[in-house]
XYZ file of C-alpha atoms in Angstrom:
460
model
C 13.727 -4.337 1.060
C 16.283 -2.226 -0.770
C 19.275 -4.376 -1.581
C 22.486 -2.349 -1.360
C 24.835 -4.051 1.080
C 22.477 -6.738 2.383
C 24.250 -10.129 2.406
C 22.826 -12.467 -0.211
C 21.679 -15.045 2.346
C 19.728 -12.341 4.239
C 18.116 -11.182 0.977
C 17.098 -14.762 0.206
C 15.751 -15.298 3.750
C 13.499 -12.261 3.508
C 12.278 -13.014 -0.017
C 11.349 -16.531 1.083
C 9.631 -15.148 4.170
C 7.599 -12.581 2.233
C 6.511 -15.246 -0.256
C 5.501 -17.605 2.549
C 3.517 -14.816 4.230
C 1.549 -14.212 1.033
C 0.930 -17.936 0.550
C -0.300 -18.379 4.112
C -2.284 -15.128 4.470
C -5.723 -16.693 4.019
C -4.840 -19.340 6.615
C -3.615 -16.607 8.977
C -6.906 -14.733 8.602
C -8.815 -17.933 9.333
C -6.797 -18.531 12.514
C -7.532 -14.999 13.730
C -11.212 -15.544 13.074
C -11.125 -18.879 14.922
C -9.701 -17.383 18.142
C -11.750 -14.189 18.098
C -14.281 -15.681 20.510
C -11.639 -15.906 23.252
C -9.456 -12.888 22.512
C -9.504 -9.791 20.327
C -6.872 -10.134 17.577
C -5.813 -7.322 15.252
C -4.283 -8.493 11.943
C -0.893 -7.051 11.083
C 2.087 -7.371 8.793
C 5.440 -5.626 8.501
C 7.175 -3.448 5.935
C 10.984 -3.346 5.992
C 12.671 -0.164 4.794
C 16.092 1.412 5.068
C 14.600 4.750 4.047
C 11.707 5.144 6.496
C 12.612 2.478 9.015
C 10.517 -0.648 9.558
C 6.774 -0.329 10.185
C 4.188 -2.772 11.484
C 0.809 -2.189 9.806
C -2.042 -2.934 12.248
C -5.661 -3.159 11.088
C -8.716 -2.767 13.271
C -10.906 -5.230 11.383
C -10.409 -8.898 10.621
C -10.246 -10.355 7.124
C -8.080 -7.658 5.550
C -6.032 -8.281 2.409
C -2.298 -7.875 1.982
C -1.150 -4.990 -0.231
C -0.601 -5.909 -3.832
C 2.924 -7.125 -4.532
C 5.252 -4.528 -6.133
C 5.357 -4.758 -9.901
C 8.884 -3.479 -10.454
C 10.889 -0.332 -9.923
C 11.044 1.444 -6.594
C 8.611 0.096 -3.999
C 6.745 3.148 -2.670
C 3.827 1.354 -0.998
C 4.972 2.253 2.540
C 5.744 5.885 1.642
C 2.238 6.278 0.245
C 0.707 4.731 3.371
C 2.649 7.051 5.669
C 1.709 10.118 3.656
C -2.004 9.415 3.268
C -3.195 7.378 6.255
C -5.388 8.718 9.038
C -5.411 5.954 11.673
C -8.838 6.857 13.040
C -10.507 7.355 9.661
C -8.852 4.433 7.889
C -8.839 2.034 10.877
C -5.183 1.309 10.187
C -2.097 2.137 12.268
C 1.404 2.439 10.785
C 3.515 1.633 13.850
C 7.267 2.382 13.677
C 9.133 -0.743 14.772
C 12.549 -1.064 16.535
C 13.125 2.635 15.902
C 16.549 2.831 17.576
C 18.744 1.514 14.779
C 20.808 3.933 12.708
C 18.859 5.675 9.951
C 19.556 3.807 6.734
C 19.945 0.576 8.675
C 16.229 -0.003 9.366
C 16.000 2.566 12.168
C 13.303 5.227 11.946
C 13.551 8.081 9.446
C 11.806 10.865 11.369
C 11.361 12.981 8.243
C 8.861 10.384 7.000
C 6.964 10.125 10.313
C 3.335 11.321 10.346
C 1.430 11.395 13.619
C -1.965 10.847 11.977
C -0.736 7.610 10.422
C 1.320 6.632 13.488
C -0.396 7.537 16.776
C 1.911 5.088 18.592
C 5.526 4.037 18.172
C 7.233 0.903 19.459
C 10.033 1.687 21.932
C 10.780 -1.766 23.346
C 10.866 -5.288 21.926
C 13.155 -8.289 21.702
C 15.563 -5.865 19.975
C 15.890 -3.789 23.201
C 14.644 -0.434 24.454
C 14.761 2.765 22.399
C 13.327 5.078 25.053
C 16.711 6.787 25.298
C 20.350 6.198 24.476
C 20.933 4.824 28.002
C 17.731 2.789 28.359
C 17.767 -0.852 29.429
C 17.675 -3.397 27.873
C 20.255 -2.394 25.287
C 20.332 -3.259 21.582
C 22.228 -6.553 21.143
C 20.651 -7.917 17.938
C 22.747 -8.679 14.849
C 21.401 -5.454 13.287
C 23.559 -3.258 15.531
C 23.425 -0.696 18.373
C 21.130 2.242 19.122
C 21.884 5.452 17.301
C 21.600 9.199 18.039
C 18.134 10.715 17.553
C 16.447 7.398 16.750
C 14.876 7.040 20.201
C 11.646 8.089 21.860
C 13.474 11.045 23.398
C 14.984 11.898 20.023
C 11.552 12.025 18.406
C 10.101 14.134 21.234
C 13.004 16.591 20.959
C 12.154 17.031 17.258
C 8.606 18.027 18.180
C 6.858 14.768 17.249
C 3.898 13.689 19.383
C 3.007 10.018 19.820
C 2.098 7.319 22.292
C 4.427 4.435 23.161
C 3.963 0.663 22.959
C 6.030 -2.499 23.260
C 6.049 -5.678 21.151
C 7.697 -9.067 21.535
C 8.835 -9.510 17.908
C 9.879 -12.952 19.088
C 11.546 -14.898 16.291
C 10.421 -18.247 17.685
C 6.711 -17.410 17.481
C 6.189 -16.636 21.170
C 4.144 -13.428 21.387
C 4.118 -12.064 24.906
C 7.425 -13.767 25.772
C 8.365 -12.391 29.198
C 11.040 -9.704 29.062
C 10.740 -9.046 25.311
C 8.195 -6.214 25.314
C 4.463 -5.747 25.603
C 1.777 -3.063 25.380
C -0.588 -1.847 28.069
C -3.466 0.505 27.377
C -6.416 2.136 29.079
C -9.824 1.440 27.593
C -13.420 1.779 28.674
C -14.123 -1.933 28.244
C -12.769 -5.112 26.707
C -13.990 -4.659 23.158
C -12.438 -4.123 19.740
C -13.724 -0.533 19.550
C -12.492 0.376 23.043
C -9.047 -1.159 22.570
C -8.649 0.552 19.210
C -9.662 3.856 20.814
C -7.006 3.352 23.496
C -4.375 2.883 20.778
C -5.421 5.782 18.578
C -5.892 8.075 21.619
C -2.310 7.262 22.680
C -3.414 6.112 26.133
C -0.769 3.401 26.069
C 2.184 2.002 27.991
C 5.354 0.262 26.866
C 6.416 -2.568 29.187
C 9.358 -4.944 29.358
C 7.817 -7.565 31.617
C 4.999 -7.607 34.157
C 1.664 -5.911 33.346
C 2.015 -2.743 35.418
C -0.747 -0.160 35.656
C 0.522 3.369 35.021
C -1.282 6.622 34.297
C -0.194 10.255 34.393
C -2.264 13.439 34.214
C -0.948 16.896 33.362
C -3.360 19.607 34.452
C -6.001 16.818 34.644
C -5.397 15.797 31.006
C -4.503 12.086 30.644
C -1.382 10.754 28.969
C -1.467 10.775 25.198
C -3.031 14.225 25.115
C -2.109 17.889 25.288
C -3.749 20.951 26.738
C -3.855 24.488 25.445
C -1.619 26.852 27.383
C -3.723 29.352 29.311
C -0.972 31.650 30.537
C -0.595 29.996 33.944
C 2.770 28.241 33.818
C 2.322 26.136 36.990
C 0.045 23.098 36.756
C -0.507 19.849 38.690
C 1.029 16.575 37.517
C -0.294 13.322 38.969
C 0.953 9.778 38.412
C -0.385 6.448 39.655
C 1.445 3.094 39.503
C 0.567 -0.465 40.534
C 2.693 -3.529 39.802
C 3.232 -7.188 40.682
C 6.479 -6.690 42.573
C 8.336 -4.060 44.576
C 8.673 -0.700 42.824
C 12.237 0.577 42.915
C 11.529 4.085 41.623
C 9.102 6.297 39.759
C 10.561 9.085 37.628
C 8.847 12.069 36.049
C 10.575 13.537 33.004
C 10.121 16.977 31.468
C 11.657 17.543 28.040
C 13.636 14.276 28.472
C 15.172 15.299 31.834
C 14.237 13.765 35.193
C 12.581 16.439 37.356
C 11.192 14.230 40.122
C 12.107 10.823 41.532
C 10.512 8.808 44.310
C 11.311 5.381 45.786
C 7.977 3.963 46.978
C 9.524 1.062 48.898
C 11.396 3.532 51.155
C 8.064 4.721 52.539
C 6.675 1.280 53.404
C 8.741 -0.725 55.849
C 8.054 -4.491 56.043
C 5.904 -5.657 58.933
C 5.266 -9.090 60.384
C 1.559 -8.806 59.555
C 0.615 -10.657 56.366
C -2.426 -9.249 54.572
C -2.345 -8.625 50.799
C 0.598 -8.734 48.455
C 2.562 -10.776 45.925
C 4.619 -13.970 45.668
C 6.908 -14.935 42.775
C 7.383 -18.537 41.631
C 10.210 -19.493 39.257
C 11.137 -22.875 37.751
C 14.362 -23.783 35.954
C 18.132 -23.757 36.544
C 20.078 -27.050 36.509
C 22.853 -28.125 34.194
C 23.418 -25.989 31.112
C 20.911 -26.733 28.324
C 19.429 -29.723 30.202
C 15.648 -29.852 29.900
C 13.062 -30.513 32.568
C 9.358 -31.101 31.935
C 7.435 -29.617 34.860
C 3.900 -30.142 36.082
C 3.292 -27.957 39.120
C 0.316 -27.020 41.260
C 0.263 -24.283 43.904
C -2.605 -23.921 46.353
C -3.146 -21.398 49.121
C -4.932 -22.702 52.187
C -6.925 -20.173 54.242
C -6.204 -17.418 51.735
C -7.286 -15.972 48.383
C -5.542 -15.720 44.999
C -6.861 -12.462 43.532
C -4.889 -12.337 40.259
C -1.892 -13.763 38.428
C 0.844 -12.537 36.087
C 2.503 -15.088 33.828
C 6.280 -14.881 33.341
C 6.640 -17.363 30.488
C 9.418 -17.167 27.931
C 9.751 -18.500 24.429
C 13.062 -19.904 23.295
C 15.107 -16.843 22.345
C 16.547 -16.653 18.839
C 18.526 -13.462 18.165
C 19.385 -14.116 14.516
C 16.291 -15.036 12.447
C 18.465 -17.324 10.353
C 19.089 -19.495 13.417
C 16.800 -22.446 13.980
C 15.561 -23.978 17.189
C 17.548 -26.988 18.377
C 14.724 -28.469 20.410
C 11.109 -29.431 19.949
C 8.545 -26.722 20.544
C 6.573 -27.224 23.755
C 3.862 -24.711 24.563
C 3.454 -23.807 28.255
C 0.033 -24.201 29.838
C -1.040 -22.070 32.822
C -4.414 -22.136 34.590
C -5.928 -20.330 37.562
C -9.065 -21.609 39.267
C -10.115 -20.458 42.716
C -7.188 -20.774 45.121
C -5.157 -23.038 42.838
C -2.822 -22.366 39.912
C -1.232 -24.985 37.681
C 1.691 -24.808 35.269
C 2.939 -27.238 32.658
C 6.184 -26.055 31.085
C 9.579 -27.194 29.851
C 12.671 -25.409 31.165
C 16.291 -25.525 30.109
C 19.387 -24.817 32.151
C 20.537 -21.237 31.663
C 22.981 -21.124 28.686
C 25.097 -18.399 30.338
C 25.312 -16.928 33.829
C 23.584 -13.767 32.554
C 20.840 -15.359 30.413
C 17.628 -16.118 32.299
C 15.578 -18.968 30.821
C 13.467 -19.651 33.906
C 9.682 -19.877 33.670
C 7.185 -18.751 36.271
C 4.469 -16.406 37.446
C 3.472 -13.976 40.187
C 0.433 -14.312 42.427
C -1.534 -11.530 44.061
C -2.749 -13.095 47.296
C -4.585 -12.178 50.457
C -3.947 -14.113 53.636
C -3.020 -14.157 57.297
C -0.676 -15.927 59.673
C -2.885 -19.007 59.281
C -2.387 -19.140 55.498
C -0.281 -21.951 54.026
C 1.273 -22.240 50.547
C 1.292 -25.797 49.181
C 3.556 -26.704 46.240
C 3.341 -30.025 44.440
C 5.622 -30.435 41.423
C 6.681 -33.278 39.168
C 9.705 -32.935 36.928
C 11.056 -35.279 34.265
C 14.788 -34.585 34.198
C 17.454 -36.809 32.629
C 14.698 -39.294 31.722
C 13.717 -39.764 35.382
C 10.584 -38.562 37.168
C 11.218 -36.609 40.375
C 8.699 -35.043 42.727
C 8.571 -32.091 45.131
C 5.912 -31.673 47.780
C 6.406 -28.858 50.290
C 4.261 -26.480 52.352
C 5.201 -23.126 53.828
C 3.239 -20.883 56.188
C 2.751 -17.557 54.459
C 4.196 -15.863 57.554
C 7.494 -17.725 56.965
C 7.856 -15.898 53.627
C 7.957 -12.468 55.261
C 11.531 -11.345 54.599
C 12.484 -14.884 53.568
C 12.438 -16.883 50.331
C 12.397 -20.640 49.845
C 14.357 -22.774 47.348
C 13.775 -26.456 46.597
C 15.908 -28.634 44.288
C 14.393 -31.385 42.190
C 17.207 -33.912 42.739
C 20.177 -32.418 44.543
C 23.064 -30.233 43.419
C 22.904 -28.765 39.842
C 19.463 -30.262 39.306
C 16.537 -28.020 38.301
C 15.026 -25.987 41.126
C 11.988 -24.002 42.257
C 12.204 -20.582 43.891
C 9.429 -19.004 45.970
C 10.108 -15.344 46.690
C 9.585 -13.503 49.909
C 6.131 -11.992 50.364
C 5.922 -8.455 48.926
C 3.285 -6.328 50.708
C 1.029 -4.593 48.219
C 1.999 -1.198 49.633
C 5.548 -1.697 48.281
C 4.166 -2.452 44.826
C 2.158 0.754 44.420
C 3.024 4.437 44.258
C 1.647 7.887 43.549
C 3.196 11.214 42.561
C 1.482 14.574 43.068
C 3.602 17.604 42.197
C 3.322 21.081 40.721
C 5.378 21.619 37.548
C 6.289 24.590 35.415
C 4.737 23.933 31.995
C 5.113 26.146 28.958
C 4.074 25.607 25.306
C 5.892 22.667 23.648
C 6.911 21.124 26.999
C 6.539 17.327 27.135
C 6.153 15.162 30.254
C 6.107 11.408 30.782
C 6.701 8.849 33.541
C 8.877 5.784 33.738
C 8.882 3.096 36.416
C 11.458 0.500 37.468
C 10.886 -2.571 39.647
C 13.333 -4.474 41.831
C 13.149 -7.248 39.189
C 14.547 -4.909 36.544
C 11.235 -4.607 34.691
C 10.427 -1.174 33.236
C 7.293 0.675 32.160
C 7.006 3.926 30.220
C 3.899 6.065 29.901
C 2.897 7.870 26.774
C 3.658 11.591 27.080
C 1.491 14.586 27.944
C 2.349 17.907 26.349
C 1.476 21.596 26.303
C 0.111 23.135 23.116
């Protein structure tokens, strides 16, 4: 990092961190190799730069080496990578990270951006969303607010072409922490080659929370691609969305302006018939900062659990120099047949606008005979308490249920109303005027406040 006006304690923090990374790199590679039978990890590290903005370097293959340490003078390792890398050829992606900060303050420097080196850019993370100047969540980190052209829309307006992704960047080592940012992508199968192709082909999504499915086609060309203008300026645009909760709206943008908006839930009125849909479960609340150790099991009788979406949060640390005040407890979530189980520690919300609850969503299929059984144990204030309740699925149509662990201001469990699957899906089929250099993308908002952004399509 260039020094300049960086406070001395921040300089020292980063130097110590970089040295620790280098010392632990072999161990890190071994850990990735150890877990590669259960998941598909891609090794990465980060360059900090006031000049170019920060970049995360992602490698396709395991066992890669760190760049050699700088030997003195100006550190031009990142500049050389950006100028010479072809992500497909070199199996290495230079991903711009938290792009929205002011240029010169670790926000992106678009003049150094190269699409071959950077097929995707990060537009949402723990730092906030940089889709646009008005996007939510905002930038609230110690590094400052969003700035001018340093957004997704700013880069598109300059003629840059890229896909979009999200990352957690969670400073308490909780990748995938709910609400901090994540990536979705389309691939032909669950393999290293297919996932890498999804990234380099820009067939990606940036998400704040739940894993939504989103795809757009412009003149039958999928997101992340362009088509050659043929002289016919009117072409079809199609979008498809599926989520784990009610969709508030789907928006189609052309050249950064909304040209079409639809509210899927307006077209599907609730009925008394329970078939297929979603339930949300949340654990937490109680006195400020008080902890509760939960063990919970949910079973559906005379019904089916088709899929689950975890909504698990790490302990948020905004300033990297802060340290955690509590012991680290990893949540454990399992799904087997018609039963899910969760072991997790929650803490009372520190402010009335800071959500520290833990939970999940279930995609279920049932009928009026279906029953939801909840059994939960919670150790709160050094005392074991238990909850055992059952609710007919039909009673959750238009109605939620709340159960307290031990009376007023004790931790609680919330079971949402049943959301029919029709309210959680949507399609858009429109004709659009499309001329050379036009850019289109979709964004989706749920009733929970979660957002998803598609990578763009464009006209060559």
